[in-house]
mmCIF file of C-alpha atoms and ligand atoms in Angstrom:
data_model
loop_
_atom_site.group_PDB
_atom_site.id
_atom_site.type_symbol
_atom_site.label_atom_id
_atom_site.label_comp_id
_atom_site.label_asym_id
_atom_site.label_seq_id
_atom_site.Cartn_x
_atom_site.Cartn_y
_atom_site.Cartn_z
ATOM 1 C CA UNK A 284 -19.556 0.093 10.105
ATOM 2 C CA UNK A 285 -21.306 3.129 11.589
ATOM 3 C CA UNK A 286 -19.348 5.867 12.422
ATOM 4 C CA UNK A 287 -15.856 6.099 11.051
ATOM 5 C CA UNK A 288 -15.504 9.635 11.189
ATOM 6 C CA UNK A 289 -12.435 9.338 13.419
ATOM 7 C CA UNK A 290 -10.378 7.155 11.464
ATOM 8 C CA UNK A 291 -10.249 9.992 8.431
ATOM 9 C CA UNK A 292 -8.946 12.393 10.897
ATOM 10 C CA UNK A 293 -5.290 11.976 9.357
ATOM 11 C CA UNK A 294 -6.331 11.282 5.951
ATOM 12 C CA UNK A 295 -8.261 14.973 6.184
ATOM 13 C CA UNK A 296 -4.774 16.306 7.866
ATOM 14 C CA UNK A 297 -3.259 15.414 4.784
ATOM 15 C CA UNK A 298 -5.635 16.524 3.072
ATOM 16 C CA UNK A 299 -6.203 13.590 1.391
ATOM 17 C CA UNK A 300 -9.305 12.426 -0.512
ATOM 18 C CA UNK A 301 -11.627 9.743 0.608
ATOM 19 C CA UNK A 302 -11.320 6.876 -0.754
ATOM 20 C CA UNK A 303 -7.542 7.599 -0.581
ATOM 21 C CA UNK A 304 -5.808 6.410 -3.696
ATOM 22 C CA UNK A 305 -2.387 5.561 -4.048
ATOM 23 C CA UNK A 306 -0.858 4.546 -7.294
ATOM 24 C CA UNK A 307 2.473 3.979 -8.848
ATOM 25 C CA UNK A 308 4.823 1.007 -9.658
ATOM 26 C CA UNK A 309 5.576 -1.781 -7.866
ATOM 27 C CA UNK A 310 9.038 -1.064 -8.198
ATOM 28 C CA UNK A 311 10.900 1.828 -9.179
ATOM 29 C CA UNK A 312 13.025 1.345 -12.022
ATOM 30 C CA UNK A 313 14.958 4.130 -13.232
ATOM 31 C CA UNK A 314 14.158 8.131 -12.368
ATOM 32 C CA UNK A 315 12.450 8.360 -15.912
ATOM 33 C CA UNK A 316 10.461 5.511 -15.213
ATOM 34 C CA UNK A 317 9.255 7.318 -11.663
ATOM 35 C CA UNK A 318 8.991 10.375 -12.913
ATOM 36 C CA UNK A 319 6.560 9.511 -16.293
ATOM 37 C CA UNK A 320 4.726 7.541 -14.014
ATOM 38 C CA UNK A 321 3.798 10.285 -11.236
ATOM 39 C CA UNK A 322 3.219 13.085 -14.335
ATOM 40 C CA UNK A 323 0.762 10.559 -16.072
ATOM 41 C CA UNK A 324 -0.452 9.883 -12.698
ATOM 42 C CA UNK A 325 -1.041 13.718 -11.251
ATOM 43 C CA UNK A 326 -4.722 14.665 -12.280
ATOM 44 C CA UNK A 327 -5.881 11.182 -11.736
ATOM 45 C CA UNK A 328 -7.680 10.329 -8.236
ATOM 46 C CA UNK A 329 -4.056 9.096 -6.993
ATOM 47 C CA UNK A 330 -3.060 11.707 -4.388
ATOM 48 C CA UNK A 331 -0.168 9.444 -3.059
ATOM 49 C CA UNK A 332 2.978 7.660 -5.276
ATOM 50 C CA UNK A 333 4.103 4.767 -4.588
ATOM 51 C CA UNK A 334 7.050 2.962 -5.895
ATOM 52 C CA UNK A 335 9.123 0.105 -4.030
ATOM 53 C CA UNK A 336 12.794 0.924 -3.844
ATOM 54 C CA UNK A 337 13.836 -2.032 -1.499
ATOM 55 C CA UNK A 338 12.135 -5.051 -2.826
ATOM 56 C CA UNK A 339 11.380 -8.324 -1.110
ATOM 57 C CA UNK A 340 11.512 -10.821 -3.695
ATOM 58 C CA UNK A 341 10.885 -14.435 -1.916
ATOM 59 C CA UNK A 342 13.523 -15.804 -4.174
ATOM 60 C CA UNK A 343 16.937 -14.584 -4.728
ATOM 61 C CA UNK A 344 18.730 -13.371 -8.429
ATOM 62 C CA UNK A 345 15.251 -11.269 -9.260
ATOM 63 C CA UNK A 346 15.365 -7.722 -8.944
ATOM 64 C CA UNK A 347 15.726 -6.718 -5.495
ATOM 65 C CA UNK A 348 15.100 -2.679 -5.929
ATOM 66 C CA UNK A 349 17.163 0.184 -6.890
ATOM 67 C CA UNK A 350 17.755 1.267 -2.969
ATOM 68 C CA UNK A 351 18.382 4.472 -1.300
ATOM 69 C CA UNK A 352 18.788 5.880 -4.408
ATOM 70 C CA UNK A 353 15.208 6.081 -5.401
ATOM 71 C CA UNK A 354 14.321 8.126 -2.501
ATOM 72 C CA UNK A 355 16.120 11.276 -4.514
ATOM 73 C CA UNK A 356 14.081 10.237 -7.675
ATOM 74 C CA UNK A 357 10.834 9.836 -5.270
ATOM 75 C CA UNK A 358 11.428 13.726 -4.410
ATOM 76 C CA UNK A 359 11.776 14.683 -7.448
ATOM 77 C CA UNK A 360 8.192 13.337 -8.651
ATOM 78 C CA UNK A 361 7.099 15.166 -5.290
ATOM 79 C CA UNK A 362 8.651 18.224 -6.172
ATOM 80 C CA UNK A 363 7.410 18.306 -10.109
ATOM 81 C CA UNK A 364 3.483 16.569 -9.201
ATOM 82 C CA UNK A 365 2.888 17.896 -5.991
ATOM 83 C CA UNK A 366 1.822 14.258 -5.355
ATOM 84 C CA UNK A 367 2.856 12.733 -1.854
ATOM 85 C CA UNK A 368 5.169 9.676 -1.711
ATOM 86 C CA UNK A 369 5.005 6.412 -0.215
ATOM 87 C CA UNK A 370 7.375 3.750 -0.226
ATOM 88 C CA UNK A 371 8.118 -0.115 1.594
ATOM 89 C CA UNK A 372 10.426 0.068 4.689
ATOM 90 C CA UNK A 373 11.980 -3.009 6.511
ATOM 91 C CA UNK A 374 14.256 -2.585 8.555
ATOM 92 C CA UNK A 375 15.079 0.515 11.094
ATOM 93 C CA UNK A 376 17.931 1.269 8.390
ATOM 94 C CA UNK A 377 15.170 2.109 5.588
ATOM 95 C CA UNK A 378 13.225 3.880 7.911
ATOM 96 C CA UNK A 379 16.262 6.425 9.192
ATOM 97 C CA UNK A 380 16.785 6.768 5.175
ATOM 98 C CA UNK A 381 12.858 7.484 4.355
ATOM 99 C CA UNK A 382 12.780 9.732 7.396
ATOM 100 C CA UNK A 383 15.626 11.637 5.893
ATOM 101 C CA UNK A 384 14.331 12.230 2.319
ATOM 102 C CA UNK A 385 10.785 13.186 3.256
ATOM 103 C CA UNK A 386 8.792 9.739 2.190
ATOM 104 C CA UNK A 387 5.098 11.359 3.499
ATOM 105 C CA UNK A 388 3.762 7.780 4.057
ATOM 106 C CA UNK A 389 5.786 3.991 5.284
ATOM 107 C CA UNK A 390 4.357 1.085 4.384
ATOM 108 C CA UNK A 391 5.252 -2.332 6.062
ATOM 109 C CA UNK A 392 5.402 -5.299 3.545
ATOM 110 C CA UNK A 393 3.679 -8.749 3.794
ATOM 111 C CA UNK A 394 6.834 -10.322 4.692
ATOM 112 C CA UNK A 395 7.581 -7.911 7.325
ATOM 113 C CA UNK A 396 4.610 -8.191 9.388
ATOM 114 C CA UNK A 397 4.665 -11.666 9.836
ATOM 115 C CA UNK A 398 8.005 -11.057 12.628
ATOM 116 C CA UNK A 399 7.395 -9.512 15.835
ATOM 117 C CA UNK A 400 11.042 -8.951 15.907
ATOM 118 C CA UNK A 401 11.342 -6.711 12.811
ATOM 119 C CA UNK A 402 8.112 -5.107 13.721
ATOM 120 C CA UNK A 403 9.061 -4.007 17.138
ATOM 121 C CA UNK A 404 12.348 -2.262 15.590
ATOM 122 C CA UNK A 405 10.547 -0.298 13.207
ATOM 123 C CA UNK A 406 7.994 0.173 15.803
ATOM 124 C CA UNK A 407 11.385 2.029 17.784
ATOM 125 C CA UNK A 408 12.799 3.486 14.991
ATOM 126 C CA UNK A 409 9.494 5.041 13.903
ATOM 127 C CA UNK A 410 8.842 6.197 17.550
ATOM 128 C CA UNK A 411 6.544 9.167 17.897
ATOM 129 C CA UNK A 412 6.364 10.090 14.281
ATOM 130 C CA UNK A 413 3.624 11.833 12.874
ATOM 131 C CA UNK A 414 4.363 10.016 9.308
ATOM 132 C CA UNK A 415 1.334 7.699 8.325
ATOM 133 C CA UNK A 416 2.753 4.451 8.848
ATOM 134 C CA UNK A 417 0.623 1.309 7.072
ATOM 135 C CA UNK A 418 0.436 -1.806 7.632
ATOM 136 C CA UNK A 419 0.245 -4.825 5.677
ATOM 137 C CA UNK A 420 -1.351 -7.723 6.414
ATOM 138 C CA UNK A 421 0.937 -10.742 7.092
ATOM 139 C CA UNK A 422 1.257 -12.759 4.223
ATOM 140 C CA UNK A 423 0.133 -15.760 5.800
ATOM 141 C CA UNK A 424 -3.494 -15.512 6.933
ATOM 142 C CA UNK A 425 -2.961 -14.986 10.762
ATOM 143 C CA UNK A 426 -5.024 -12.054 11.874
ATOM 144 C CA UNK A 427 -2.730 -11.874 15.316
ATOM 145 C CA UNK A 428 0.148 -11.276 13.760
ATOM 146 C CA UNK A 429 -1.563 -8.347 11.838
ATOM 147 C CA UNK A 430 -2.933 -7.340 15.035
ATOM 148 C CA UNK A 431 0.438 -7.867 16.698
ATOM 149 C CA UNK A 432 2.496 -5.225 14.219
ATOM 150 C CA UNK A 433 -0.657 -2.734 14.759
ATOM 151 C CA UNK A 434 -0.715 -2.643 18.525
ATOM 152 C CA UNK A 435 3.141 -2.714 18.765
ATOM 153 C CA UNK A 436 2.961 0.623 16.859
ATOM 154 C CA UNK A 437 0.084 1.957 18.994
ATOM 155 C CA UNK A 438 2.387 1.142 21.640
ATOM 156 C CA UNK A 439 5.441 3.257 19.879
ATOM 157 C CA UNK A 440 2.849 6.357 20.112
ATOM 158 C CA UNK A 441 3.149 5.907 16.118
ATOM 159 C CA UNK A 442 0.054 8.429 15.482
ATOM 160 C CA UNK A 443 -1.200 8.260 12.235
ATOM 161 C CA UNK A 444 -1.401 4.372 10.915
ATOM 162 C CA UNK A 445 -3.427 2.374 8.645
ATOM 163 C CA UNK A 446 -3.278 -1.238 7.285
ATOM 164 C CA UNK A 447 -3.515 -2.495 3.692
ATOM 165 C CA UNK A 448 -5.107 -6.014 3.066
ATOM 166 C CA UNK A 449 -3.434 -7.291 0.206
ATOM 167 C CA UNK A 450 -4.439 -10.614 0.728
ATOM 168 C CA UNK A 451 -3.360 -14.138 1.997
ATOM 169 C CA UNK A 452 -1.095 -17.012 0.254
ATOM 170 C CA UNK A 453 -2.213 -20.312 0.114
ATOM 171 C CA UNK A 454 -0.582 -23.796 -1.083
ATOM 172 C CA UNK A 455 -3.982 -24.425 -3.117
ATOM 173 C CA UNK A 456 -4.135 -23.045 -6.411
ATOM 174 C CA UNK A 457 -6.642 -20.442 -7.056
ATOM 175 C CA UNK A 458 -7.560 -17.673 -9.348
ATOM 176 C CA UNK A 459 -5.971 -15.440 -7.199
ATOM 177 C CA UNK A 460 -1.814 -14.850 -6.380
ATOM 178 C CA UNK A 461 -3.031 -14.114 -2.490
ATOM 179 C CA UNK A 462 -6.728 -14.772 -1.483
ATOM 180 C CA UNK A 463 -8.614 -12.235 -0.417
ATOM 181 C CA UNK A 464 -10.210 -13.875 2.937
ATOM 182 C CA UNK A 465 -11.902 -10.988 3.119
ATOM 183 C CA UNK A 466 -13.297 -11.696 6.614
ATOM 184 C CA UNK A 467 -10.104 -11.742 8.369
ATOM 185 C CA UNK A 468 -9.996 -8.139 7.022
ATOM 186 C CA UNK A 469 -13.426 -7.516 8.228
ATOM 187 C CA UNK A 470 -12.097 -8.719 11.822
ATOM 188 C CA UNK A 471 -9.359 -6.085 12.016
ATOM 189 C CA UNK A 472 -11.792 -3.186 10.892
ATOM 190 C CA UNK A 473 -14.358 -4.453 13.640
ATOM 191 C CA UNK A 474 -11.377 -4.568 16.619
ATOM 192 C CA UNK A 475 -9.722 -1.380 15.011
ATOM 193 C CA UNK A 476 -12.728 0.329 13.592
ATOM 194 C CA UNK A 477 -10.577 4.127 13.765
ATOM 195 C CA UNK A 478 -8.062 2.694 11.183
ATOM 196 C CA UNK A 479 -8.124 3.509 7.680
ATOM 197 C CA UNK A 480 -8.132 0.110 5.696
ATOM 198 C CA UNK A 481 -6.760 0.231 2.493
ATOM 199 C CA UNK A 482 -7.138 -2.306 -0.149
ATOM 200 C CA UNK A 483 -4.404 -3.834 -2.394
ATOM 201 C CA UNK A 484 -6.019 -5.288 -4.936
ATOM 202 C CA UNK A 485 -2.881 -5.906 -7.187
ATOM 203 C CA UNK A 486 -1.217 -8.279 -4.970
ATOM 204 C CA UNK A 487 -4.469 -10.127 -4.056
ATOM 205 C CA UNK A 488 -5.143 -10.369 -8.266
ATOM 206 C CA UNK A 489 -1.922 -10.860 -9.338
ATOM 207 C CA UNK A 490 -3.503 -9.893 -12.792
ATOM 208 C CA UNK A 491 -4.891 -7.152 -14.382
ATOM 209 C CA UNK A 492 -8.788 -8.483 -14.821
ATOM 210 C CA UNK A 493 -10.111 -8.566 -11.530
ATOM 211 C CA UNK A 494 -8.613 -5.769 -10.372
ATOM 212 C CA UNK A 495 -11.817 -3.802 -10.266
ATOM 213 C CA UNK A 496 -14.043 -6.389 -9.009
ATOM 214 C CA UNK A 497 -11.887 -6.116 -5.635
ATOM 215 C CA UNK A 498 -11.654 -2.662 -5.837
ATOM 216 C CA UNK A 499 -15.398 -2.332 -6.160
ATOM 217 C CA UNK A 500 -15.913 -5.495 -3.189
ATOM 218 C CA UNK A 501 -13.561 -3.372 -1.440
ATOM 219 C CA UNK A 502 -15.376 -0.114 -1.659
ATOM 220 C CA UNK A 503 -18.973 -1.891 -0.626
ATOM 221 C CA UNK A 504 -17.332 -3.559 3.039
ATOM 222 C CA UNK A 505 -16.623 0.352 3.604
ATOM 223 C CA UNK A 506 -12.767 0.151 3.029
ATOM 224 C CA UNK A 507 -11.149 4.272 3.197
ATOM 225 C CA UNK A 508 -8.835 3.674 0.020
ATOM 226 C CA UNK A 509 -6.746 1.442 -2.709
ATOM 227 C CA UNK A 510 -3.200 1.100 -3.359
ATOM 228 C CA UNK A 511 -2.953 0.230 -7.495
ATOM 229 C CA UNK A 512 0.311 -1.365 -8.821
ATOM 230 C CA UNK A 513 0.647 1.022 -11.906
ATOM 231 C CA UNK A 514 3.330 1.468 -14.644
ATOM 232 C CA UNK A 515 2.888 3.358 -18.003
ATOM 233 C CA UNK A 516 4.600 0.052 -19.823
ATOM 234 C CA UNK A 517 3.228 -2.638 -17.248
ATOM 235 C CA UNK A 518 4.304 -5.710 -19.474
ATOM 236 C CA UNK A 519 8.275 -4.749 -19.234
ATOM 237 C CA UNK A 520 7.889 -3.889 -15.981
ATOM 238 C CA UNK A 521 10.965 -5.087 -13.567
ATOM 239 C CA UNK A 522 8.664 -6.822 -11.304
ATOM 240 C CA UNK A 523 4.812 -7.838 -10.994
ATOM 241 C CA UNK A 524 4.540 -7.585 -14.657
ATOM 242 C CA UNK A 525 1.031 -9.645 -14.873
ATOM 243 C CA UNK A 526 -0.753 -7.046 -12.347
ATOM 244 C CA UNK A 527 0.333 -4.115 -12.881
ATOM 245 C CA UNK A 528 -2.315 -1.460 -14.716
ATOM 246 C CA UNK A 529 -1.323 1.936 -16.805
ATOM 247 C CA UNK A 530 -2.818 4.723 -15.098
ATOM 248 C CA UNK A 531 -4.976 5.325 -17.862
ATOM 249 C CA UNK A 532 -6.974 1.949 -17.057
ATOM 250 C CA UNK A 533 -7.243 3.331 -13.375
ATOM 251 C CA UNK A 534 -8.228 6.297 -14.619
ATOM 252 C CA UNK A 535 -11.750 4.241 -16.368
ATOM 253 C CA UNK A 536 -11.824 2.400 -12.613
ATOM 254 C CA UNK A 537 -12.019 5.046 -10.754
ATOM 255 C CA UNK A 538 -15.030 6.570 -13.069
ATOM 256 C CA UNK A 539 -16.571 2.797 -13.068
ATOM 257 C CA UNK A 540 -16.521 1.922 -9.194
ATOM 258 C CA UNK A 541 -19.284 2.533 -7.227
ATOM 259 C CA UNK A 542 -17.991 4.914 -4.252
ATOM 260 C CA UNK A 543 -19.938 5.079 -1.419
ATOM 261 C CA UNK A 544 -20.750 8.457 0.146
ATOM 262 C CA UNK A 545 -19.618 9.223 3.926
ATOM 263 C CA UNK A 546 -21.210 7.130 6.605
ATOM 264 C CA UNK A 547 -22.263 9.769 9.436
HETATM 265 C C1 PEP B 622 4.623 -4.471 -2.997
HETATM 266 O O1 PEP B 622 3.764 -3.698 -2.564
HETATM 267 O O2 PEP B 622 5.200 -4.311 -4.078
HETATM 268 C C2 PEP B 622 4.932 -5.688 -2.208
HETATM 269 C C3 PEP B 622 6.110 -6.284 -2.237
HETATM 270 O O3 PEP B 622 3.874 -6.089 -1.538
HETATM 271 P P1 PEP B 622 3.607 -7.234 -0.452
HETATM 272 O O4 PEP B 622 4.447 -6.891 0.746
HETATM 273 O O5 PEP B 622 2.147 -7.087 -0.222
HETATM 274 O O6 PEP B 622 3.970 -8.561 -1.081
HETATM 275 MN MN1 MN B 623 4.512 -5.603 -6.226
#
């Protein structure tokens, strides 16, 4: 990619670093668990927190999130880090409740993107806002439905979005929980080359040891950031146990990957 100067112009309004990095767990747990997390968390490179309070789990009786009452424990690690928040919203309910407690950044989930239905009521909901909204890729790999949810929020004069690639699912076994596919990514940054692209690599792993090798992969095809599934005690964790990382071991990632200067 040449020139995408543009595309940082609301990750420099934020004042966030580039590559952005936004760490945290995959779900939050309890407000101790959020709140060790972000301190252990708040002189790394992560700028942004995230931690899932509404979680889609595909199948029921697992741990479906904590719900609106994270958001108070999410301001409180904003409050005490001075680190910006991020969290999944999927429905127009979420997003009214996010809104209202100051979330800086929305993210839309993998199982969210994949219907134009719930897309186009966030899409209203989010109408107009200046919030950074990302988007995940579908979880199935179907770049027009990922194209779909990012045009529909063009079209809501949404200003500031992104998209996070966090990978495909597949019936064939692999060593990965979501394959990477990394050229349907590639397509999206060629049609939408102004939008920050953010890697997942957590989800695409769904284990702790390649984690860097997509970061790294990631960071050499010119992506603007990575969002890290991290937990101080990532073995009891309440969900995504296997690929979740302490921030100490993003910490030695950060200082291992390769990070590519602008491109002017
Ligand atoms: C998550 O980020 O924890 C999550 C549920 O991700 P995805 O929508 O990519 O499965
Ligand atoms: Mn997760």
């Amino acid at each position: 990619m040449e020139n995408k100067k543009e595309l940082r112009n609301w990750l420099d309004a934020f004042g966030l670093d580039h590559p952005l990095v936004i760490a945290g767990p995959c779900s939050a747990e309890t407000e101790e668990q959020v709140l060790k997390i972000a301190h252990q968390l708040k002189d790394t490179d992560a700028t942004v927190l995230r931690a899932g309070i509404w979680k889609p789990r595909t199948r029921p009786g697992n741990f479906e999130g904590v719900g609106a009452l994270g958001l108070k424990w999410l301001q409180k690690a904003k409050e005490e880090t001075g680190m910006l928040t991020t969290t999944e919203v999927a429905n127009p309910h979420h997003v009214e409740l996010a809104l209202k407690h100051d979330v800086d950044i929305l993210w839309i989930g993998a199982r969210t993107t994949v219907s134009p239905f719930i897309i186009q009521e966030i899409a209203d909901a989010l109408k107009g806002t200046d919030k950074p909204v990302l988007i995940k890729n579908p979880v199935n790999p179907d770049l027009a439905l990922w194209l779909g949810a990012v045009e529909r929020m063009y079209t809501a004069d949404i200003k500031n979005l992104g998209v996070i690639h966090r990978g495909f699912s597949s019936y064939e076994k692999s060593k990965y929980r979501n394959n990477p596919e990394w050229q349907i990514a590639i397509e999206l940054q060629n049609k939408f080359p102004d939008l920050p692209l953010i890697l997942d690599p957590s989800h695409i792993a769904g284990r702790r040891d390649i984690i860097f090798d997509l970061c790294q992969t990631a960071l050499d095809l010119n992506f603007d950031g990575l969002m890290v599934e991290t937990h101080w005690d990532p073995d009891n964790a309440w969900s995504d146990a296997k690929q979740q990382i302490t921030p100490a071991t993003l910490v030695q990632i950060m200082k291992d990957l390769k990070i590519r200067k602008e491109v002017s």
